[in-house]
Coordinates of C-alpha atoms in Angstrom, one line a residue:
Chain Z
D1 CA -35.7 -32.1 -37.7
T2 CA -36.3 -30.6 -34.6
E3 CA -39.7 -28.6 -35.0
V4 CA -43.3 -29.3 -34.2
T5 CA -45.7 -27.5 -36.8
Q6 CA -49.0 -26.3 -36.1
T7 CA -52.1 -25.3 -38.6
P8 CA -53.5 -23.3 -38.4
K9 CA -52.0 -20.4 -36.9
H10 CA -55.2 -18.5 -35.8
L11 CA -58.5 -19.7 -36.6
V12 CA -62.1 -18.0 -35.6
M13 CA -65.0 -20.1 -35.1
G14 CA -68.4 -19.8 -34.9
M15 CA -69.8 -21.9 -32.0
T16 CA -72.0 -24.5 -34.4
N17 CA -68.6 -24.8 -36.6
K18 CA -66.5 -28.3 -37.2
K19 CA -62.8 -27.4 -37.1
S20 CA -59.6 -29.0 -36.6
L21 CA -56.3 -27.8 -35.4
K22 CA -53.4 -29.7 -36.7
C23 CA -50.2 -30.8 -35.2
E24 CA -46.9 -33.2 -36.9
Q25 CA -43.4 -33.8 -35.8
H26 CA -40.4 -35.9 -37.5
M27 CA -38.4 -36.2 -34.3
G28 CA -39.7 -40.3 -33.9
H29 CA -41.0 -39.2 -30.2
R30 CA -43.8 -41.3 -29.1
A31 CA -45.6 -39.4 -27.0
M32 CA -47.7 -36.1 -28.3
Y33 CA -49.8 -33.9 -26.2
W34 CA -52.2 -31.4 -26.2
Y35 CA -52.2 -28.2 -24.1
K36 CA -55.1 -25.2 -23.7
Q37 CA -53.5 -21.8 -22.4
K38 CA -55.4 -19.4 -21.6
A39 CA -54.2 -16.2 -21.1
K40 CA -51.3 -14.6 -18.3
K41 CA -51.6 -18.6 -17.2
P42 CA -50.0 -21.6 -17.6
P43 CA -51.0 -24.7 -20.1
E44 CA -53.1 -27.3 -18.9
L45 CA -52.5 -30.1 -20.0
M46 CA -56.1 -31.9 -22.3
F47 CA -54.9 -35.1 -23.7
V48 CA -51.4 -37.5 -24.1
Y49 CA -51.0 -40.3 -26.6
S50 CA -48.4 -42.6 -26.1
Y51 CA -47.6 -45.5 -28.7
E52 CA -50.3 -43.7 -30.8
K53 CA -52.9 -44.7 -28.3
L54 CA -55.0 -42.1 -26.1
S55 CA -53.3 -42.0 -22.6
I56 CA -54.4 -39.1 -20.7
N57 CA -58.1 -37.6 -20.5
E58 CA -57.8 -35.0 -18.3
S59 CA -62.1 -35.1 -18.0
V60 CA -62.1 -32.7 -21.1
P61 CA -65.3 -31.7 -22.8
S62 CA -66.2 -34.5 -25.3
R63 CA -66.5 -31.2 -27.7
F64 CA -62.6 -31.6 -28.2
S65 CA -62.2 -34.9 -29.9
P66 CA -58.0 -36.0 -29.8
E67 CA -56.4 -38.2 -32.7
C68 CA -53.9 -39.3 -33.5
P69 CA -53.5 -41.3 -37.0
N70 CA -49.5 -41.9 -37.3
S71 CA -46.5 -41.1 -34.7
S72 CA -45.7 -37.9 -36.8
L73 CA -49.4 -36.3 -36.5
L74 CA -52.0 -35.6 -34.0
N75 CA -55.0 -34.0 -34.5
L76 CA -57.7 -31.7 -32.3
H77 CA -61.6 -32.0 -34.1
L78 CA -63.5 -28.8 -32.6
H79 CA -67.5 -29.3 -32.2
A80 CA -70.2 -26.9 -30.8
L81 CA -67.2 -25.2 -29.1
Q82 CA -68.2 -21.9 -26.1
P83 CA -66.5 -18.8 -26.5
E84 CA -64.6 -20.0 -23.0
D85 CA -63.1 -22.4 -25.6
S86 CA -60.6 -19.6 -26.7
A87 CA -56.8 -19.7 -25.9
L88 CA -53.7 -20.8 -27.0
Y89 CA -53.7 -24.7 -28.2
L90 CA -50.6 -26.0 -28.0
C91 CA -49.1 -29.5 -28.9
A92 CA -46.1 -30.8 -27.7
S93 CA -44.4 -34.2 -28.3
S94 CA -41.2 -35.7 -26.6
H95 CA -39.2 -39.7 -26.6
I96 CA -40.9 -42.3 -23.6
L97 CA -38.2 -44.2 -22.1
A98 CA -37.8 -47.5 -22.6
G99 CA -39.2 -49.5 -20.0
V100 CA -40.3 -46.5 -17.7
R101 CA -43.6 -45.1 -17.9
T102 CA -41.9 -41.2 -17.8
Y103 CA -41.1 -39.1 -20.3
N104 CA -38.3 -36.6 -21.3
E105 CA -38.1 -33.2 -22.4
Q106 CA -41.2 -31.7 -24.4
F107 CA -40.7 -30.0 -27.8
F108 CA -43.4 -27.2 -28.0
G109 CA -45.4 -25.9 -31.3
P110 CA -46.0 -22.2 -31.5
G111 CA -49.3 -23.1 -31.0
T112 CA -52.8 -22.2 -32.7
R113 CA -54.5 -19.1 -31.5
L114 CA -58.6 -20.4 -31.5
T115 CA -61.1 -18.0 -30.9
V116 CA -65.0 -18.8 -30.8
L117 CA -67.0 -16.0 -31.1
Chain H
S1 CA -53.5 -27.1 -5.0
Q2 CA -52.0 -30.2 -6.3
Q3 CA -49.5 -28.5 -8.4
G4 CA -48.1 -26.3 -5.8
E5 CA -46.2 -22.7 -5.9
E6 CA -44.0 -20.8 -7.5
D7 CA -42.0 -17.7 -6.2
P8 CA -41.5 -15.0 -7.0
Q9 CA -44.8 -14.5 -8.8
A10 CA -42.6 -11.7 -10.9
L11 CA -39.3 -10.7 -10.3
S12 CA -37.4 -8.1 -12.1
I13 CA -33.8 -7.7 -12.4
Q14 CA -30.6 -5.7 -13.5
E15 CA -28.6 -7.2 -16.8
G16 CA -26.2 -9.2 -15.4
E17 CA -27.4 -9.8 -11.6
N18 CA -28.6 -13.4 -10.8
A19 CA -31.9 -14.3 -10.7
T20 CA -33.4 -17.0 -8.6
M21 CA -37.1 -19.2 -9.0
N22 CA -38.3 -21.4 -6.9
C23 CA -40.9 -24.1 -7.1
S24 CA -43.0 -27.0 -4.6
Y25 CA -44.9 -29.0 -4.8
K26 CA -47.1 -31.7 -2.8
T27 CA -46.9 -35.3 -4.2
S28 CA -43.9 -37.1 -5.2
I29 CA -42.4 -36.6 -8.7
N30 CA -40.8 -38.4 -11.2
N31 CA -38.7 -35.7 -12.6
L32 CA -39.3 -32.0 -12.9
Q33 CA -38.5 -29.9 -15.6
W34 CA -38.1 -26.1 -16.5
Y35 CA -39.6 -24.2 -19.1
R36 CA -39.2 -20.6 -20.2
Q37 CA -42.1 -19.2 -22.3
N38 CA -42.2 -15.6 -23.8
S39 CA -43.5 -13.9 -27.3
G40 CA -40.8 -14.8 -29.3
R41 CA -40.0 -18.1 -29.2
G42 CA -42.4 -19.8 -27.7
L43 CA -42.0 -22.5 -25.1
V44 CA -39.2 -23.4 -24.8
H45 CA -37.2 -26.5 -22.2
L46 CA -34.1 -25.4 -20.9
I47 CA -33.4 -27.9 -18.4
L48 CA -35.0 -31.0 -16.6
I49 CA -33.9 -33.1 -13.3
R50 CA -34.6 -36.5 -12.8
S51 CA -36.5 -37.4 -9.0
N52 CA -32.8 -38.7 -8.0
E53 CA -31.4 -36.1 -8.9
R54 CA -29.8 -33.0 -6.8
E55 CA -28.4 -30.5 -9.3
K56 CA -28.2 -30.1 -12.1
H57 CA -26.4 -27.2 -14.4
S58 CA -26.7 -25.7 -18.1
G59 CA -24.8 -23.3 -18.8
R60 CA -25.9 -20.6 -17.5
L61 CA -29.2 -22.0 -15.5
R62 CA -28.3 -24.8 -12.3
V63 CA -31.3 -26.5 -10.7
T64 CA -31.5 -27.8 -7.4
L65 CA -33.7 -30.6 -6.0
D66 CA -34.6 -31.4 -3.0
T67 CA -37.3 -33.9 -2.3
S68 CA -37.4 -33.9 1.1
K69 CA -38.5 -30.9 1.4
K70 CA -40.9 -31.3 -2.1
S71 CA -38.7 -27.9 -3.7
S72 CA -37.0 -27.1 -6.2
S73 CA -34.7 -24.1 -7.7
L74 CA -34.1 -22.6 -10.7
L75 CA -30.8 -19.8 -10.7
I76 CA -29.9 -17.7 -13.6
T77 CA -26.6 -16.5 -13.6
A78 CA -25.4 -12.9 -15.4
S79 CA -28.9 -12.5 -17.4
R80 CA -29.5 -11.0 -20.1
A81 CA -32.4 -8.6 -21.6
A82 CA -33.1 -11.9 -23.6
D83 CA -33.7 -13.7 -20.7
T84 CA -37.0 -11.7 -20.0
A85 CA -39.8 -14.2 -20.1
S86 CA -42.5 -16.6 -18.1
Y87 CA -40.4 -19.7 -16.4
F88 CA -42.5 -22.6 -15.4
C89 CA -41.7 -25.4 -13.1
V90 CA -43.3 -28.8 -14.9
K91 CA -44.1 -31.8 -12.2
E92 CA -44.3 -35.1 -13.8
T93 CA -46.1 -37.2 -11.3
S94 CA -47.2 -40.6 -11.0
G95 CA -49.2 -42.1 -13.2
S96 CA -47.3 -39.6 -15.9
R97 CA -49.2 -36.8 -15.2
L98 CA -47.7 -33.8 -15.7
T99 CA -48.5 -30.3 -14.3
F100 CA -47.6 -26.6 -14.6
G101 CA -46.8 -24.5 -12.1
E102 CA -48.2 -20.4 -12.2
G103 CA -44.4 -19.4 -13.5
T104 CA -42.2 -16.8 -12.4
Q105 CA -42.4 -13.4 -15.1
L106 CA -38.9 -12.3 -15.4
T107 CA -37.9 -9.6 -16.6
V108 CA -34.4 -8.3 -17.1
N109 CA -33.9 -4.3 -17.6
P110 CA -31.0 -3.3 -19.7

């Protein structure tokens, strides 16, 4: 299984809602990532989990709250979002080279298209 | 910017021609990866080149890395209409930061 799955595919939410994005992989990858991509722009790294621990937070506002309940699952909890947070949210995973803090190729999910009204 | 530049921003060629995209960066890297994104297949990894490698091939793809010039290039030979996509170079720098370049939009005309 070389697939990263993301649910839901589309999400529309109001600024007062609380929602969660989910990501799952069964490739044994121990690094998982959240990216945000606006239209016609490259993906921007938000968070990195290594061995189920948050290793990188790229100064993301606290209205985005990541969670890694186990090595296969990654969640992104959303609360009190703004319309400018509307974007494609991509999850990815990769192996971590043993003994070296560097990463291999990333496998991306299809993304969740989020619209904040 | 920290992430460097990609050029060209857009490239339009005929089927069968070769396409070359370039990527520059400013800080030292652990590795450099190239990805393709189109609406049909999402974001897909193409090739990874480590900082101690100079050239790598995968099918119709050839990647070079010149760490002295802090630049990389991706060559796609014998292009096909299905190669139409955005191509990104992704730099992994010290501290395991992963940064996408702005991308090159490639259009291959049948």
